[in-house]
Amino acid sequence: MSVYDLLAKMGMGQLPEGYNKKIHGPYNPARYYGKPDIPLGQVKIKELGPWLARRNKDPVSIARLMSRGYHRWSQKYILARTGGLAGYTQLLVGISLFFYTINYCKYANHRNYKYHW
């Protein structure tokens, strides 16, 4: 069994189960083709537990979720015909925040205090 067969068995590199070319047209990686559910913004507090329980939490589903999010962001800000600097600014700020958080301990040790203990 090759690596490609193993990845195909896990669902990587395959089209989603709910996608049908005759119904949906060309494949869009930013669209969710599964059964629609209530958006998070419309969920009431008492319905939050069952809503979270309905989410698929396996690694392949999480990877697909992150991929859809990236493609949505990319189509809206980077690949737009009249895109501005918003997408690139968001990317640079995100990278800066990421590296600040992973290096926070180094920055915290170099603070300047008025009074030394």
PDB file of N, CA, C and O in Angstrom, residues 27-97:
ATOM      1  N   TYR A  27     -16.040  23.105  -8.767  1.00  0.00           N
ATOM      2  CA  TYR A  27     -15.667  22.931  -7.367  1.00  0.00           C
ATOM      3  C   TYR A  27     -15.041  24.208  -6.824  1.00  0.00           C
ATOM      4  O   TYR A  27     -14.167  24.816  -7.442  1.00  0.00           O
ATOM      5  N   ASN A  28     -15.484  24.642  -5.671  1.00  0.00           N
ATOM      6  CA  ASN A  28     -14.937  25.812  -4.992  1.00  0.00           C
ATOM      7  C   ASN A  28     -14.389  25.347  -3.650  1.00  0.00           C
ATOM      8  O   ASN A  28     -15.143  24.904  -2.794  1.00  0.00           O
ATOM      9  N   PRO A  29     -13.066  25.444  -3.426  1.00  0.00           N
ATOM     10  CA  PRO A  29     -12.503  24.944  -2.167  1.00  0.00           C
ATOM     11  C   PRO A  29     -12.909  25.762  -0.951  1.00  0.00           C
ATOM     12  O   PRO A  29     -12.708  25.324   0.176  1.00  0.00           O
ATOM     13  N   ALA A  30     -13.501  26.935  -1.130  1.00  0.00           N
ATOM     14  CA  ALA A  30     -13.914  27.772  -0.010  1.00  0.00           C
ATOM     15  C   ALA A  30     -15.334  27.480   0.450  1.00  0.00           C
ATOM     16  O   ALA A  30     -15.800  28.077   1.409  1.00  0.00           O
ATOM     17  N   ARG A  31     -16.028  26.569  -0.209  1.00  0.00           N
ATOM     18  CA  ARG A  31     -17.428  26.294   0.125  1.00  0.00           C
ATOM     19  C   ARG A  31     -17.560  24.967   0.844  1.00  0.00           C
ATOM     20  O   ARG A  31     -16.869  24.001   0.523  1.00  0.00           O
ATOM     21  N   TYR A  32     -18.466  24.911   1.822  1.00  0.00           N
ATOM     22  CA  TYR A  32     -18.763  23.672   2.541  1.00  0.00           C
ATOM     23  C   TYR A  32     -19.913  22.978   1.820  1.00  0.00           C
ATOM     24  O   TYR A  32     -20.990  23.539   1.664  1.00  0.00           O
ATOM     25  N   TYR A  33     -19.703  21.738   1.378  1.00  0.00           N
ATOM     26  CA  TYR A  33     -20.696  21.010   0.603  1.00  0.00           C
ATOM     27  C   TYR A  33     -21.504  20.032   1.444  1.00  0.00           C
ATOM     28  O   TYR A  33     -22.310  19.291   0.919  1.00  0.00           O
ATOM     29  N   GLY A  34     -21.301  20.026   2.756  1.00  0.00           N
ATOM     30  CA  GLY A  34     -22.048  19.120   3.611  1.00  0.00           C
ATOM     31  C   GLY A  34     -23.429  19.666   3.930  1.00  0.00           C
ATOM     32  O   GLY A  34     -23.892  20.666   3.381  1.00  0.00           O
ATOM     33  N   LYS A  35     -24.119  18.981   4.853  1.00  0.00           N
ATOM     34  CA  LYS A  35     -25.451  19.394   5.258  1.00  0.00           C
ATOM     35  C   LYS A  35     -25.355  20.711   6.027  1.00  0.00           C
ATOM     36  O   LYS A  35     -24.595  20.822   6.987  1.00  0.00           O
ATOM     37  N   PRO A  36     -26.111  21.739   5.631  1.00  0.00           N
ATOM     38  CA  PRO A  36     -26.011  23.028   6.326  1.00  0.00           C
ATOM     39  C   PRO A  36     -26.554  22.936   7.751  1.00  0.00           C
ATOM     40  O   PRO A  36     -27.480  22.185   8.035  1.00  0.00           O
ATOM     41  N   ASP A  37     -25.937  23.701   8.646  1.00  0.00           N
ATOM     42  CA  ASP A  37     -26.344  23.739  10.041  1.00  0.00           C
ATOM     43  C   ASP A  37     -26.491  25.203  10.444  1.00  0.00           C
ATOM     44  O   ASP A  37     -26.160  26.104   9.678  1.00  0.00           O
ATOM     45  N   ILE A  38     -26.970  25.429  11.647  1.00  0.00           N
ATOM     46  CA  ILE A  38     -27.157  26.793  12.143  1.00  0.00           C
ATOM     47  C   ILE A  38     -25.787  27.456  12.295  1.00  0.00           C
ATOM     48  O   ILE A  38     -24.886  26.863  12.891  1.00  0.00           O
ATOM     49  N   PRO A  39     -25.598  28.674  11.791  1.00  0.00           N
ATOM     50  CA  PRO A  39     -24.318  29.363  11.997  1.00  0.00           C
ATOM     51  C   PRO A  39     -24.087  29.665  13.478  1.00  0.00           C
ATOM     52  O   PRO A  39     -25.036  29.820  14.254  1.00  0.00           O
ATOM     53  N   LEU A  40     -22.843  29.768  13.878  1.00  0.00           N
ATOM     54  CA  LEU A  40     -22.501  30.002  15.278  1.00  0.00           C
ATOM     55  C   LEU A  40     -23.109  31.294  15.800  1.00  0.00           C
ATOM     56  O   LEU A  40     -23.522  31.360  16.955  1.00  0.00           O
ATOM     57  N   GLY A  41     -23.213  32.311  14.969  1.00  0.00           N
ATOM     58  CA  GLY A  41     -23.785  33.583  15.399  1.00  0.00           C
ATOM     59  C   GLY A  41     -25.264  33.510  15.732  1.00  0.00           C
ATOM     60  O   GLY A  41     -25.795  34.374  16.428  1.00  0.00           O
ATOM     61  N   GLN A  42     -25.953  32.495  15.261  1.00  0.00           N
ATOM     62  CA  GLN A  42     -27.384  32.364  15.511  1.00  0.00           C
ATOM     63  C   GLN A  42     -27.713  31.317  16.578  1.00  0.00           C
ATOM     64  O   GLN A  42     -28.875  31.075  16.868  1.00  0.00           O
ATOM     65  N   VAL A  43     -26.681  30.703  17.174  1.00  0.00           N
ATOM     66  CA  VAL A  43     -26.898  29.675  18.190  1.00  0.00           C
ATOM     67  C   VAL A  43     -27.155  30.344  19.529  1.00  0.00           C
ATOM     68  O   VAL A  43     -26.426  31.239  19.942  1.00  0.00           O
ATOM     69  N   LYS A  44     -28.191  29.908  20.215  1.00  0.00           N
ATOM     70  CA  LYS A  44     -28.488  30.416  21.549  1.00  0.00           C
ATOM     71  C   LYS A  44     -27.598  29.701  22.561  1.00  0.00           C
ATOM     72  O   LYS A  44     -27.095  28.618  22.300  1.00  0.00           O
ATOM     73  N   ILE A  45     -27.438  30.294  23.729  1.00  0.00           N
ATOM     74  CA  ILE A  45     -26.549  29.740  24.739  1.00  0.00           C
ATOM     75  C   ILE A  45     -26.968  28.329  25.150  1.00  0.00           C
ATOM     76  O   ILE A  45     -26.126  27.439  25.286  1.00  0.00           O
ATOM     77  N   LYS A  46     -28.259  28.108  25.318  1.00  0.00           N
ATOM     78  CA  LYS A  46     -28.704  26.776  25.746  1.00  0.00           C
ATOM     79  C   LYS A  46     -28.516  25.724  24.652  1.00  0.00           C
ATOM     80  O   LYS A  46     -28.481  24.540  24.939  1.00  0.00           O
ATOM     81  N   GLU A  47     -28.393  26.139  23.395  1.00  0.00           N
ATOM     82  CA  GLU A  47     -28.196  25.206  22.283  1.00  0.00           C
ATOM     83  C   GLU A  47     -26.724  25.021  21.923  1.00  0.00           C
ATOM     84  O   GLU A  47     -26.403  24.285  20.995  1.00  0.00           O
ATOM     85  N   LEU A  48     -25.820  25.683  22.660  1.00  0.00           N
ATOM     86  CA  LEU A  48     -24.403  25.642  22.310  1.00  0.00           C
ATOM     87  C   LEU A  48     -23.794  24.252  22.505  1.00  0.00           C
ATOM     88  O   LEU A  48     -23.003  23.802  21.674  1.00  0.00           O
ATOM     89  N   GLY A  49     -24.158  23.549  23.567  1.00  0.00           N
ATOM     90  CA  GLY A  49     -23.623  22.201  23.820  1.00  0.00           C
ATOM     91  C   GLY A  49     -23.968  21.214  22.715  1.00  0.00           C
ATOM     92  O   GLY A  49     -23.074  20.564  22.163  1.00  0.00           O
ATOM     93  N   PRO A  50     -25.264  21.075  22.374  1.00  0.00           N
ATOM     94  CA  PRO A  50     -25.585  20.154  21.270  1.00  0.00           C
ATOM     95  C   PRO A  50     -24.994  20.596  19.925  1.00  0.00           C
ATOM     96  O   PRO A  50     -24.622  19.768  19.102  1.00  0.00           O
ATOM     97  N   TRP A  51     -24.876  21.919  19.721  1.00  0.00           N
ATOM     98  CA  TRP A  51     -24.292  22.410  18.472  1.00  0.00           C
ATOM     99  C   TRP A  51     -22.825  21.998  18.386  1.00  0.00           C
ATOM    100  O   TRP A  51     -22.362  21.558  17.333  1.00  0.00           O
ATOM    101  N   LEU A  52     -22.091  22.129  19.490  1.00  0.00           N
ATOM    102  CA  LEU A  52     -20.685  21.708  19.508  1.00  0.00           C
ATOM    103  C   LEU A  52     -20.555  20.198  19.370  1.00  0.00           C
ATOM    104  O   LEU A  52     -19.598  19.703  18.771  1.00  0.00           O
ATOM    105  N   ALA A  53     -21.511  19.452  19.925  1.00  0.00           N
ATOM    106  CA  ALA A  53     -21.463  17.991  19.832  1.00  0.00           C
ATOM    107  C   ALA A  53     -21.678  17.512  18.395  1.00  0.00           C
ATOM    108  O   ALA A  53     -21.202  16.439  18.017  1.00  0.00           O
ATOM    109  N   ARG A  54     -22.379  18.293  17.587  1.00  0.00           N
ATOM    110  CA  ARG A  54     -22.620  17.908  16.188  1.00  0.00           C
ATOM    111  C   ARG A  54     -21.404  18.141  15.300  1.00  0.00           C
ATOM    112  O   ARG A  54     -21.372  17.665  14.162  1.00  0.00           O
ATOM    113  N   ARG A  55     -20.425  18.884  15.761  1.00  0.00           N
ATOM    114  CA  ARG A  55     -19.238  19.165  14.949  1.00  0.00           C
ATOM    115  C   ARG A  55     -18.378  17.919  14.826  1.00  0.00           C
ATOM    116  O   ARG A  55     -18.225  17.147  15.776  1.00  0.00           O
ATOM    117  N   ASN A  56     -17.791  17.714  13.673  1.00  0.00           N
ATOM    118  CA  ASN A  56     -16.885  16.603  13.435  1.00  0.00           C
ATOM    119  C   ASN A  56     -15.486  17.044  13.850  1.00  0.00           C
ATOM    120  O   ASN A  56     -14.967  18.022  13.319  1.00  0.00           O
ATOM    121  N   LYS A  57     -14.870  16.333  14.795  1.00  0.00           N
ATOM    122  CA  LYS A  57     -13.617  16.786  15.385  1.00  0.00           C
ATOM    123  C   LYS A  57     -12.411  15.932  15.002  1.00  0.00           C
ATOM    124  O   LYS A  57     -11.380  16.014  15.663  1.00  0.00           O
ATOM    125  N   ASP A  58     -12.499  15.139  13.957  1.00  0.00           N
ATOM    126  CA  ASP A  58     -11.337  14.354  13.573  1.00  0.00           C
ATOM    127  C   ASP A  58     -10.332  15.233  12.825  1.00  0.00           C
ATOM    128  O   ASP A  58     -10.678  16.307  12.335  1.00  0.00           O
ATOM    129  N   PRO A  59      -9.062  14.830  12.757  1.00  0.00           N
ATOM    130  CA  PRO A  59      -8.022  15.686  12.158  1.00  0.00           C
ATOM    131  C   PRO A  59      -8.277  16.050  10.701  1.00  0.00           C
ATOM    132  O   PRO A  59      -7.947  17.155  10.273  1.00  0.00           O
ATOM    133  N   VAL A  60      -8.864  15.147   9.930  1.00  0.00           N
ATOM    134  CA  VAL A  60      -9.131  15.448   8.517  1.00  0.00           C
ATOM    135  C   VAL A  60     -10.170  16.565   8.404  1.00  0.00           C
ATOM    136  O   VAL A  60     -10.020  17.486   7.597  1.00  0.00           O
ATOM    137  N   SER A  61     -11.209  16.527   9.235  1.00  0.00           N
ATOM    138  CA  SER A  61     -12.233  17.569   9.209  1.00  0.00           C
ATOM    139  C   SER A  61     -11.665  18.912   9.652  1.00  0.00           C
ATOM    140  O   SER A  61     -12.019  19.956   9.107  1.00  0.00           O
ATOM    141  N   ILE A  62     -10.789  18.896  10.643  1.00  0.00           N
ATOM    142  CA  ILE A  62     -10.161  20.141  11.098  1.00  0.00           C
ATOM    143  C   ILE A  62      -9.265  20.711   9.993  1.00  0.00           C
ATOM    144  O   ILE A  62      -9.248  21.918   9.758  1.00  0.00           O
ATOM    145  N   ALA A  63      -8.532  19.843   9.294  1.00  0.00           N
ATOM    146  CA  ALA A  63      -7.697  20.305   8.187  1.00  0.00           C
ATOM    147  C   ALA A  63      -8.551  20.896   7.064  1.00  0.00           C
ATOM    148  O   ALA A  63      -8.201  21.923   6.477  1.00  0.00           O
ATOM    149  N   ARG A  64      -9.693  20.255   6.766  1.00  0.00           N
ATOM    150  CA  ARG A  64     -10.594  20.797   5.741  1.00  0.00           C
ATOM    151  C   ARG A  64     -11.181  22.136   6.162  1.00  0.00           C
ATOM    152  O   ARG A  64     -11.336  23.042   5.348  1.00  0.00           O
ATOM    153  N   LEU A  65     -11.514  22.271   7.450  1.00  0.00           N
ATOM    154  CA  LEU A  65     -12.034  23.529   7.973  1.00  0.00           C
ATOM    155  C   LEU A  65     -11.005  24.645   7.806  1.00  0.00           C
ATOM    156  O   LEU A  65     -11.334  25.744   7.341  1.00  0.00           O
ATOM    157  N   MET A  66      -9.759  24.370   8.160  1.00  0.00           N
ATOM    158  CA  MET A  66      -8.713  25.380   8.031  1.00  0.00           C
ATOM    159  C   MET A  66      -8.450  25.714   6.561  1.00  0.00           C
ATOM    160  O   MET A  66      -8.207  26.875   6.216  1.00  0.00           O
ATOM    161  N   SER A  67      -8.518  24.718   5.700  1.00  0.00           N
ATOM    162  CA  SER A  67      -8.325  24.954   4.280  1.00  0.00           C
ATOM    163  C   SER A  67      -9.441  25.827   3.710  1.00  0.00           C
ATOM    164  O   SER A  67      -9.178  26.750   2.930  1.00  0.00           O
ATOM    165  N   ARG A  68     -10.698  25.548   4.106  1.00  0.00           N
ATOM    166  CA  ARG A  68     -11.808  26.384   3.642  1.00  0.00           C
ATOM    167  C   ARG A  68     -11.651  27.818   4.123  1.00  0.00           C
ATOM    168  O   ARG A  68     -11.893  28.766   3.379  1.00  0.00           O
ATOM    169  N   GLY A  69     -11.236  27.987   5.366  1.00  0.00           N
ATOM    170  CA  GLY A  69     -11.031  29.328   5.899  1.00  0.00           C
ATOM    171  C   GLY A  69      -9.948  30.078   5.141  1.00  0.00           C
ATOM    172  O   GLY A  69     -10.101  31.255   4.814  1.00  0.00           O
ATOM    173  N   TYR A  70      -8.845  29.391   4.847  1.00  0.00           N
ATOM    174  CA  TYR A  70      -7.776  30.027   4.080  1.00  0.00           C
ATOM    175  C   TYR A  70      -8.255  30.410   2.686  1.00  0.00           C
ATOM    176  O   TYR A  70      -7.982  31.518   2.207  1.00  0.00           O
ATOM    177  N   HIS A  71      -8.974  29.511   2.025  1.00  0.00           N
ATOM    178  CA  HIS A  71      -9.433  29.808   0.666  1.00  0.00           C
ATOM    179  C   HIS A  71     -10.456  30.938   0.655  1.00  0.00           C
ATOM    180  O   HIS A  71     -10.461  31.759  -0.267  1.00  0.00           O
ATOM    181  N   ARG A  72     -11.333  31.004   1.664  1.00  0.00           N
ATOM    182  CA  ARG A  72     -12.279  32.128   1.748  1.00  0.00           C
ATOM    183  C   ARG A  72     -11.537  33.440   1.901  1.00  0.00           C
ATOM    184  O   ARG A  72     -11.831  34.431   1.238  1.00  0.00           O
ATOM    185  N   TRP A  73     -10.571  33.465   2.823  1.00  0.00           N
ATOM    186  CA  TRP A  73      -9.801  34.678   3.049  1.00  0.00           C
ATOM    187  C   TRP A  73      -9.021  35.056   1.788  1.00  0.00           C
ATOM    188  O   TRP A  73      -8.992  36.220   1.390  1.00  0.00           O
ATOM    189  N   SER A  74      -8.410  34.073   1.158  1.00  0.00           N
ATOM    190  CA  SER A  74      -7.617  34.330  -0.039  1.00  0.00           C
ATOM    191  C   SER A  74      -8.484  34.856  -1.183  1.00  0.00           C
ATOM    192  O   SER A  74      -8.096  35.807  -1.877  1.00  0.00           O
ATOM    193  N   GLN A  75      -9.667  34.277  -1.396  1.00  0.00           N
ATOM    194  CA  GLN A  75     -10.532  34.745  -2.470  1.00  0.00           C
ATOM    195  C   GLN A  75     -11.073  36.145  -2.193  1.00  0.00           C
ATOM    196  O   GLN A  75     -11.294  36.916  -3.115  1.00  0.00           O
ATOM    197  N   LYS A  76     -11.259  36.481  -0.923  1.00  0.00           N
ATOM    198  CA  LYS A  76     -11.829  37.777  -0.587  1.00  0.00           C
ATOM    199  C   LYS A  76     -10.788  38.893  -0.625  1.00  0.00           C
ATOM    200  O   LYS A  76     -11.074  40.003  -1.080  1.00  0.00           O
ATOM    201  N   TYR A  77      -9.579  38.622  -0.154  1.00  0.00           N
ATOM    202  CA  TYR A  77      -8.594  39.692  -0.006  1.00  0.00           C
ATOM    203  C   TYR A  77      -7.409  39.617  -0.963  1.00  0.00           C
ATOM    204  O   TYR A  77      -6.892  40.635  -1.376  1.00  0.00           O
ATOM    205  N   ILE A  78      -6.932  38.446  -1.296  1.00  0.00           N
ATOM    206  CA  ILE A  78      -5.717  38.327  -2.093  1.00  0.00           C
ATOM    207  C   ILE A  78      -6.027  38.148  -3.579  1.00  0.00           C
ATOM    208  O   ILE A  78      -5.452  38.821  -4.432  1.00  0.00           O
ATOM    209  N   LEU A  79      -6.952  37.259  -3.921  1.00  0.00           N
ATOM    210  CA  LEU A  79      -7.228  36.944  -5.312  1.00  0.00           C
ATOM    211  C   LEU A  79      -8.307  37.826  -5.942  1.00  0.00           C
ATOM    212  O   LEU A  79      -8.664  37.608  -7.091  1.00  0.00           O
ATOM    213  N   ALA A  80      -8.809  38.804  -5.196  1.00  0.00           N
ATOM    214  CA  ALA A  80      -9.843  39.678  -5.739  1.00  0.00           C
ATOM    215  C   ALA A  80      -9.276  40.519  -6.880  1.00  0.00           C
ATOM    216  O   ALA A  80      -8.098  40.871  -6.890  1.00  0.00           O
ATOM    217  N   ARG A  81     -10.129  40.830  -7.831  1.00  0.00           N
ATOM    218  CA  ARG A  81      -9.680  41.588  -8.996  1.00  0.00           C
ATOM    219  C   ARG A  81      -9.190  42.974  -8.600  1.00  0.00           C
ATOM    220  O   ARG A  81      -8.198  43.465  -9.123  1.00  0.00           O
ATOM    221  N   THR A  82      -9.903  43.615  -7.693  1.00  0.00           N
ATOM    222  CA  THR A  82      -9.509  44.962  -7.257  1.00  0.00           C
ATOM    223  C   THR A  82      -9.094  44.925  -5.789  1.00  0.00           C
ATOM    224  O   THR A  82      -9.527  45.757  -4.998  1.00  0.00           O
ATOM    225  N   GLY A  83      -8.272  43.958  -5.430  1.00  0.00           N
ATOM    226  CA  GLY A  83      -7.829  43.832  -4.048  1.00  0.00           C
ATOM    227  C   GLY A  83      -6.870  44.948  -3.674  1.00  0.00           C
ATOM    228  O   GLY A  83      -6.089  45.443  -4.491  1.00  0.00           O
ATOM    229  N   GLY A  84      -6.937  45.355  -2.437  1.00  0.00           N
ATOM    230  CA  GLY A  84      -6.056  46.412  -1.950  1.00  0.00           C
ATOM    231  C   GLY A  84      -4.982  45.840  -1.043  1.00  0.00           C
ATOM    232  O   GLY A  84      -4.546  44.696  -1.196  1.00  0.00           O
ATOM    233  N   LEU A  85      -4.587  46.633  -0.070  1.00  0.00           N
ATOM    234  CA  LEU A  85      -3.543  46.217   0.853  1.00  0.00           C
ATOM    235  C   LEU A  85      -4.083  45.504   2.082  1.00  0.00           C
ATOM    236  O   LEU A  85      -3.309  45.086   2.942  1.00  0.00           O
ATOM    237  N   ALA A  86      -5.397  45.365   2.203  1.00  0.00           N
ATOM    238  CA  ALA A  86      -5.987  44.796   3.417  1.00  0.00           C
ATOM    239  C   ALA A  86      -5.502  43.367   3.663  1.00  0.00           C
ATOM    240  O   ALA A  86      -5.127  43.020   4.785  1.00  0.00           O
ATOM    241  N   GLY A  87      -5.499  42.528   2.657  1.00  0.00           N
ATOM    242  CA  GLY A  87      -5.085  41.140   2.831  1.00  0.00           C
ATOM    243  C   GLY A  87      -3.621  41.019   3.217  1.00  0.00           C
ATOM    244  O   GLY A  87      -3.262  40.234   4.103  1.00  0.00           O
ATOM    245  N   TYR A  88      -2.775  41.789   2.573  1.00  0.00           N
ATOM    246  CA  TYR A  88      -1.352  41.734   2.887  1.00  0.00           C
ATOM    247  C   TYR A  88      -1.074  42.308   4.268  1.00  0.00           C
ATOM    248  O   TYR A  88      -0.217  41.812   4.996  1.00  0.00           O
ATOM    249  N   THR A  89      -1.815  43.344   4.654  1.00  0.00           N
ATOM    250  CA  THR A  89      -1.675  43.906   5.998  1.00  0.00           C
ATOM    251  C   THR A  89      -2.113  42.893   7.039  1.00  0.00           C
ATOM    252  O   THR A  89      -1.441  42.715   8.066  1.00  0.00           O
ATOM    253  N   GLN A  90      -3.229  42.215   6.811  1.00  0.00           N
ATOM    254  CA  GLN A  90      -3.688  41.185   7.743  1.00  0.00           C
ATOM    255  C   GLN A  90      -2.654  40.067   7.861  1.00  0.00           C
ATOM    256  O   GLN A  90      -2.389  39.571   8.966  1.00  0.00           O
ATOM    257  N   LEU A  91      -2.069  39.679   6.749  1.00  0.00           N
ATOM    258  CA  LEU A  91      -1.061  38.627   6.759  1.00  0.00           C
ATOM    259  C   LEU A  91       0.159  39.050   7.576  1.00  0.00           C
ATOM    260  O   LEU A  91       0.650  38.291   8.418  1.00  0.00           O
ATOM    261  N   LEU A  92       0.643  40.267   7.366  1.00  0.00           N
ATOM    262  CA  LEU A  92       1.814  40.737   8.106  1.00  0.00           C
ATOM    263  C   LEU A  92       1.535  40.894   9.593  1.00  0.00           C
ATOM    264  O   LEU A  92       2.362  40.541  10.429  1.00  0.00           O
ATOM    265  N   VAL A  93       0.356  41.408   9.951  1.00  0.00           N
ATOM    266  CA  VAL A  93       0.001  41.543  11.365  1.00  0.00           C
ATOM    267  C   VAL A  93      -0.147  40.162  12.000  1.00  0.00           C
ATOM    268  O   VAL A  93       0.313  39.943  13.128  1.00  0.00           O
ATOM    269  N   GLY A  94      -0.746  39.219  11.293  1.00  0.00           N
ATOM    270  CA  GLY A  94      -0.880  37.858  11.820  1.00  0.00           C
ATOM    271  C   GLY A  94       0.465  37.196  12.050  1.00  0.00           C
ATOM    272  O   GLY A  94       0.687  36.555  13.086  1.00  0.00           O
ATOM    273  N   ILE A  95       1.381  37.347  11.107  1.00  0.00           N
ATOM    274  CA  ILE A  95       2.723  36.779  11.270  1.00  0.00           C
ATOM    275  C   ILE A  95       3.432  37.439  12.441  1.00  0.00           C
ATOM    276  O   ILE A  95       4.094  36.770  13.245  1.00  0.00           O
ATOM    277  N   SER A  96       3.300  38.757  12.565  1.00  0.00           N
ATOM    278  CA  SER A  96       3.937  39.474  13.668  1.00  0.00           C
ATOM    279  C   SER A  96       3.399  39.012  15.015  1.00  0.00           C
ATOM    280  O   SER A  96       4.166  38.786  15.955  1.00  0.00           O
ATOM    281  N   LEU A  97       2.077  38.870  15.123  1.00  0.00           N
ATOM    282  CA  LEU A  97       1.483  38.403  16.383  1.00  0.00           C
ATOM    283  C   LEU A  97       1.912  36.970  16.705  1.00  0.00           C
ATOM    284  O   LEU A  97       2.165  36.642  17.872  1.00  0.00           O
TER     285      LEU A  97
END
